[in-house]
CSV table of C-alpha atoms in Angstrom, one decimal:
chain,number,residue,atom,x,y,z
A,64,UNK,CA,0.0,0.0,0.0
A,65,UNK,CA,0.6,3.5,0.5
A,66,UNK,CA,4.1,4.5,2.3
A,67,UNK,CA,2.8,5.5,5.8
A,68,UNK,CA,2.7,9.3,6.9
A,69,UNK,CA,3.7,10.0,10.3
A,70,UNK,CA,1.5,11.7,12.5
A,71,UNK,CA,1.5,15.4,13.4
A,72,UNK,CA,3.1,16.0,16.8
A,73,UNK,CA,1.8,19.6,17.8
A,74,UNK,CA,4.6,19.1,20.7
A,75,UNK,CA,7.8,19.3,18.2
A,76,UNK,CA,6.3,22.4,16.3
A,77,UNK,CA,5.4,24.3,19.9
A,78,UNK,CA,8.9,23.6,20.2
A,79,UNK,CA,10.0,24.7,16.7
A,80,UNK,CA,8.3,28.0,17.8
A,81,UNK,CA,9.5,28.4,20.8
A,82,UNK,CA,13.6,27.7,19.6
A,83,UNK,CA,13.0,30.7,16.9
A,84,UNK,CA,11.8,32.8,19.5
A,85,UNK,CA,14.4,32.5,22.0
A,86,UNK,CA,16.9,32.4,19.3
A,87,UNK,CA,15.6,35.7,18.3
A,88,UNK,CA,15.2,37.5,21.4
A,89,UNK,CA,17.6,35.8,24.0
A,90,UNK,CA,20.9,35.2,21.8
A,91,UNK,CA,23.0,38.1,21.4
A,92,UNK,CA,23.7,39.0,17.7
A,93,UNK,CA,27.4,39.5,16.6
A,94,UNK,CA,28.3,43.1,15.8
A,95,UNK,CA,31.2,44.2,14.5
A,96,UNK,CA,33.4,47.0,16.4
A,97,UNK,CA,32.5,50.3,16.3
A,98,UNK,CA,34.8,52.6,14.1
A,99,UNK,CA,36.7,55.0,16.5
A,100,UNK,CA,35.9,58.9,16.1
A,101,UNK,CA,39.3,59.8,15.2
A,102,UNK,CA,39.6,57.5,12.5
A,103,UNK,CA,36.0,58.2,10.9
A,104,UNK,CA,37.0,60.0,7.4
A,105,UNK,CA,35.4,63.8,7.8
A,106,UNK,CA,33.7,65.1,5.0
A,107,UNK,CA,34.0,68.1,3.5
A,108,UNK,CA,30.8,70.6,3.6
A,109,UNK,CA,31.7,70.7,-0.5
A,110,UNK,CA,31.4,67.3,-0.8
A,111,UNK,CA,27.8,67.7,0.0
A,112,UNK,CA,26.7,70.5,-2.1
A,113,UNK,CA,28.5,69.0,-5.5
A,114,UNK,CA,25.1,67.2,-6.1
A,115,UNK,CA,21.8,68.2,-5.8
A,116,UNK,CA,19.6,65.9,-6.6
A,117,UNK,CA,16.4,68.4,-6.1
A,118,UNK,CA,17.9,71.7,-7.0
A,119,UNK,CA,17.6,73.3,-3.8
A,120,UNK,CA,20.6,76.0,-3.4
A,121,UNK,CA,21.0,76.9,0.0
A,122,UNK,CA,23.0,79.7,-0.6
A,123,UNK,CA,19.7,81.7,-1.5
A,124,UNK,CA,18.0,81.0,1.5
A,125,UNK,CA,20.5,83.1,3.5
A,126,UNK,CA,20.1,86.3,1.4
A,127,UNK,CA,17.3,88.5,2.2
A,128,UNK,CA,14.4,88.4,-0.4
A,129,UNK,CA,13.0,91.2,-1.9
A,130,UNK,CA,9.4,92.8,-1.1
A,131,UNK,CA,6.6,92.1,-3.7
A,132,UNK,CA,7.1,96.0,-4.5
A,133,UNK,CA,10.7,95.6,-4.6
A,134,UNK,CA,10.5,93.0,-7.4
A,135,UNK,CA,7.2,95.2,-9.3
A,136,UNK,CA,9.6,97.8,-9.4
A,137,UNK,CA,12.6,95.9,-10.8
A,138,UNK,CA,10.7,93.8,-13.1
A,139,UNK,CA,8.4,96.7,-14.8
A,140,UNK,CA,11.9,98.8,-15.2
A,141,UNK,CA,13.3,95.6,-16.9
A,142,UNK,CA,10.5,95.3,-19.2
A,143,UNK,CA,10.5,99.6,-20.1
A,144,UNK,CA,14.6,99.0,-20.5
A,145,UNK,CA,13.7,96.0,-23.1
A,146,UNK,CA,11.1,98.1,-24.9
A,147,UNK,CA,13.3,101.1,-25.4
A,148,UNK,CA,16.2,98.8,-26.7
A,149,UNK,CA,13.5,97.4,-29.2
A,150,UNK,CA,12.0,100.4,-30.4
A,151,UNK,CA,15.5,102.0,-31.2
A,152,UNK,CA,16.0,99.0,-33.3
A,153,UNK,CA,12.4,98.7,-34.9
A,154,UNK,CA,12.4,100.3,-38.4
A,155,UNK,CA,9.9,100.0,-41.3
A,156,UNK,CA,10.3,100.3,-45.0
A,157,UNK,CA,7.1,102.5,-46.8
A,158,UNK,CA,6.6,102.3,-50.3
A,159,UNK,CA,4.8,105.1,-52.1
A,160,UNK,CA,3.5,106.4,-55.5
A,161,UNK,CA,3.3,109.8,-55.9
A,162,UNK,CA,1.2,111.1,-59.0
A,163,UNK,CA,2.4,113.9,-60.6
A,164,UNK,CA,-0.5,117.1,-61.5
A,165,UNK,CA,0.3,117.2,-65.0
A,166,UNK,CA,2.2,115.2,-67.6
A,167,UNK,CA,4.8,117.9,-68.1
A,168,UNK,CA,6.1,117.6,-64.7
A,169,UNK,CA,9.7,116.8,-64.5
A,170,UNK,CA,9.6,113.9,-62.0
A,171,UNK,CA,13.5,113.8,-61.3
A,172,UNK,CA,13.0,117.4,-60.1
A,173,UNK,CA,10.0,116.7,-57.6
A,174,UNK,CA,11.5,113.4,-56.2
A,175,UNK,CA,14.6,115.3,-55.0
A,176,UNK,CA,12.8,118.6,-53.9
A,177,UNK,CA,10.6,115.2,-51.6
A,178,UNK,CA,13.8,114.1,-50.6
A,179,UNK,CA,15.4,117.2,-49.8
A,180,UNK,CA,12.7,118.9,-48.9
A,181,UNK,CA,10.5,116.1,-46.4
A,182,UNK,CA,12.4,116.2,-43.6
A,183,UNK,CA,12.2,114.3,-40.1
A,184,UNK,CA,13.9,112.6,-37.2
A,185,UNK,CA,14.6,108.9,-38.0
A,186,UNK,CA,13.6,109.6,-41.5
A,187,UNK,CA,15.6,108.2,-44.4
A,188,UNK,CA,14.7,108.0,-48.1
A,189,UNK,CA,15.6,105.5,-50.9
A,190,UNK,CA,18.6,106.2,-52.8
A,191,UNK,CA,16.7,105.9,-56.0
A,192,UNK,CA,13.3,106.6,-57.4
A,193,UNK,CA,11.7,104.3,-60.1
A,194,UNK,CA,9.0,106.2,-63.0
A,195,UNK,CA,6.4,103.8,-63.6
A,196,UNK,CA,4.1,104.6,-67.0
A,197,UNK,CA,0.5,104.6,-66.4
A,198,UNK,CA,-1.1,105.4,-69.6
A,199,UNK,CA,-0.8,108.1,-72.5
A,200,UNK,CA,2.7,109.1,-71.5
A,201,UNK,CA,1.6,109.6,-68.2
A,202,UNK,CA,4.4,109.0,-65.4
A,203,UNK,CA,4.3,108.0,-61.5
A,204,UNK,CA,7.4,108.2,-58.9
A,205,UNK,CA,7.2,104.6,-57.0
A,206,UNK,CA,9.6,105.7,-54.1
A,207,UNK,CA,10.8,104.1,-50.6
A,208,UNK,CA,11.5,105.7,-47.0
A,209,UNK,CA,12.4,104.2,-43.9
A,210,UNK,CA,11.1,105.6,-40.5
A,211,UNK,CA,11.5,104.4,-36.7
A,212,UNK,CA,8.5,103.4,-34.4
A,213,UNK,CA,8.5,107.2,-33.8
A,214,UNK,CA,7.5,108.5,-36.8
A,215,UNK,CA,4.4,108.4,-38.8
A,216,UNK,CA,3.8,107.7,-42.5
A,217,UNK,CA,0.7,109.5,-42.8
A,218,UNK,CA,2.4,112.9,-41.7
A,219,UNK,CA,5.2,111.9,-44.4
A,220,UNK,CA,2.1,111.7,-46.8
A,221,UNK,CA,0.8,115.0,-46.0
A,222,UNK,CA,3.8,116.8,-46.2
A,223,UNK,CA,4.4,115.4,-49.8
A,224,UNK,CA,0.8,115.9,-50.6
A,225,UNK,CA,1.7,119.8,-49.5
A,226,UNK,CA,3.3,120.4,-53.2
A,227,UNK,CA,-0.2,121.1,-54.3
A,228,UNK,CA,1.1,122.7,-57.5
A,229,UNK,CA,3.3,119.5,-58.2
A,230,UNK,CA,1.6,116.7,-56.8
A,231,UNK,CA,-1.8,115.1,-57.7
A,232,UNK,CA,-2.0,112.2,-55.0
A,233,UNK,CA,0.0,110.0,-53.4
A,234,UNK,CA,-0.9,106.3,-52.3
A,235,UNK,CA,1.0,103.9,-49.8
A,236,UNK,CA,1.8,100.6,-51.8
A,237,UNK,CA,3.2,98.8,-48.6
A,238,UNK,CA,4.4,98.7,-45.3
A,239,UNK,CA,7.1,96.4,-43.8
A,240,UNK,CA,8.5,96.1,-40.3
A,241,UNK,CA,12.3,95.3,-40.5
């Protein structure tokens, strides 16, 4: 038959229990010796600080902070400092058409009493002026200026448009920021 199983003793596994606890409790555990004081290496403080895991820099906790007004001030003047630096840079090329009052115009004349004559801070005009035909012999001056952020084409416009004797209209073709 089958190979007989030997019965359960509940004595031998109270005991089982009872060894692991006292071998757990009551016997004392080796430990090796202590490392001497002296002997410990000593760390520098930069050891410490050459990684960070989070970020954190300590060094900014001991200086003082600044007041919310404190930064509203030095953050707005930033921003006005930044705006002043663009707008000196900011140009933008205009081209115009200027139609002369009558065919007998001499349009190399009025484009360099425009250029001579037009005159504003930040202003600069094209070297050269193109004649475009329209119809019938009939001429236009397609011409370029460049102004800063300060100035205005419109006024430019007017002041062109001023030669009333010389000048029949003049248009804007486009306007580019540079």
């Amino acid at each position: 038959m089958a190979a007989a199983i030997p019965a359960y003793d509940l004595a031998l596994d109270e005991l089982c229990v009872a060894l692991s606890y006292v071998t757990m409790t009551k016997v004392p555990v080796y430990t090796p010796p202590a490392a001497k004081a002296e002997e410990a290496p000593k760390k520098d403080s930069k050891d410490d600080d050459d990684f960070d895991v989070f970020g954190d820099d300590d060094e900014e906790d001991e200086a003082p902070k600044e007041s919310r007004a404190e930064m509203l001030a030095r953050l707005k003047k930033e921003a006005e400092e930044r705006t002043a630096r663009k707008e000196a840079k900011q140009r933008t090329l205009v081209a115009i058409e200027v139609k002369p009052f009558s065919t007998e115009t001499d349009l190399n004349e009025l484009w360099k009493k425009i250029t001579t004559t037009v005159k504003q801070e930040g202003l600069k005009w094209g070297e050269h002026c193109h004649l475009e035909e329209i119809a019938f012999g009939i001429k236009k001056i397609n011409m370029t200026f460049t102004m800063g952020a300060k100035n205005s084409s419109d006024d430019v416009i007017e002041a062109i448009e001023a030669f009333e004797d010389e000048v029949q209209s003049v248009e804007m073709l486009s306007m580019n920021v540079l």
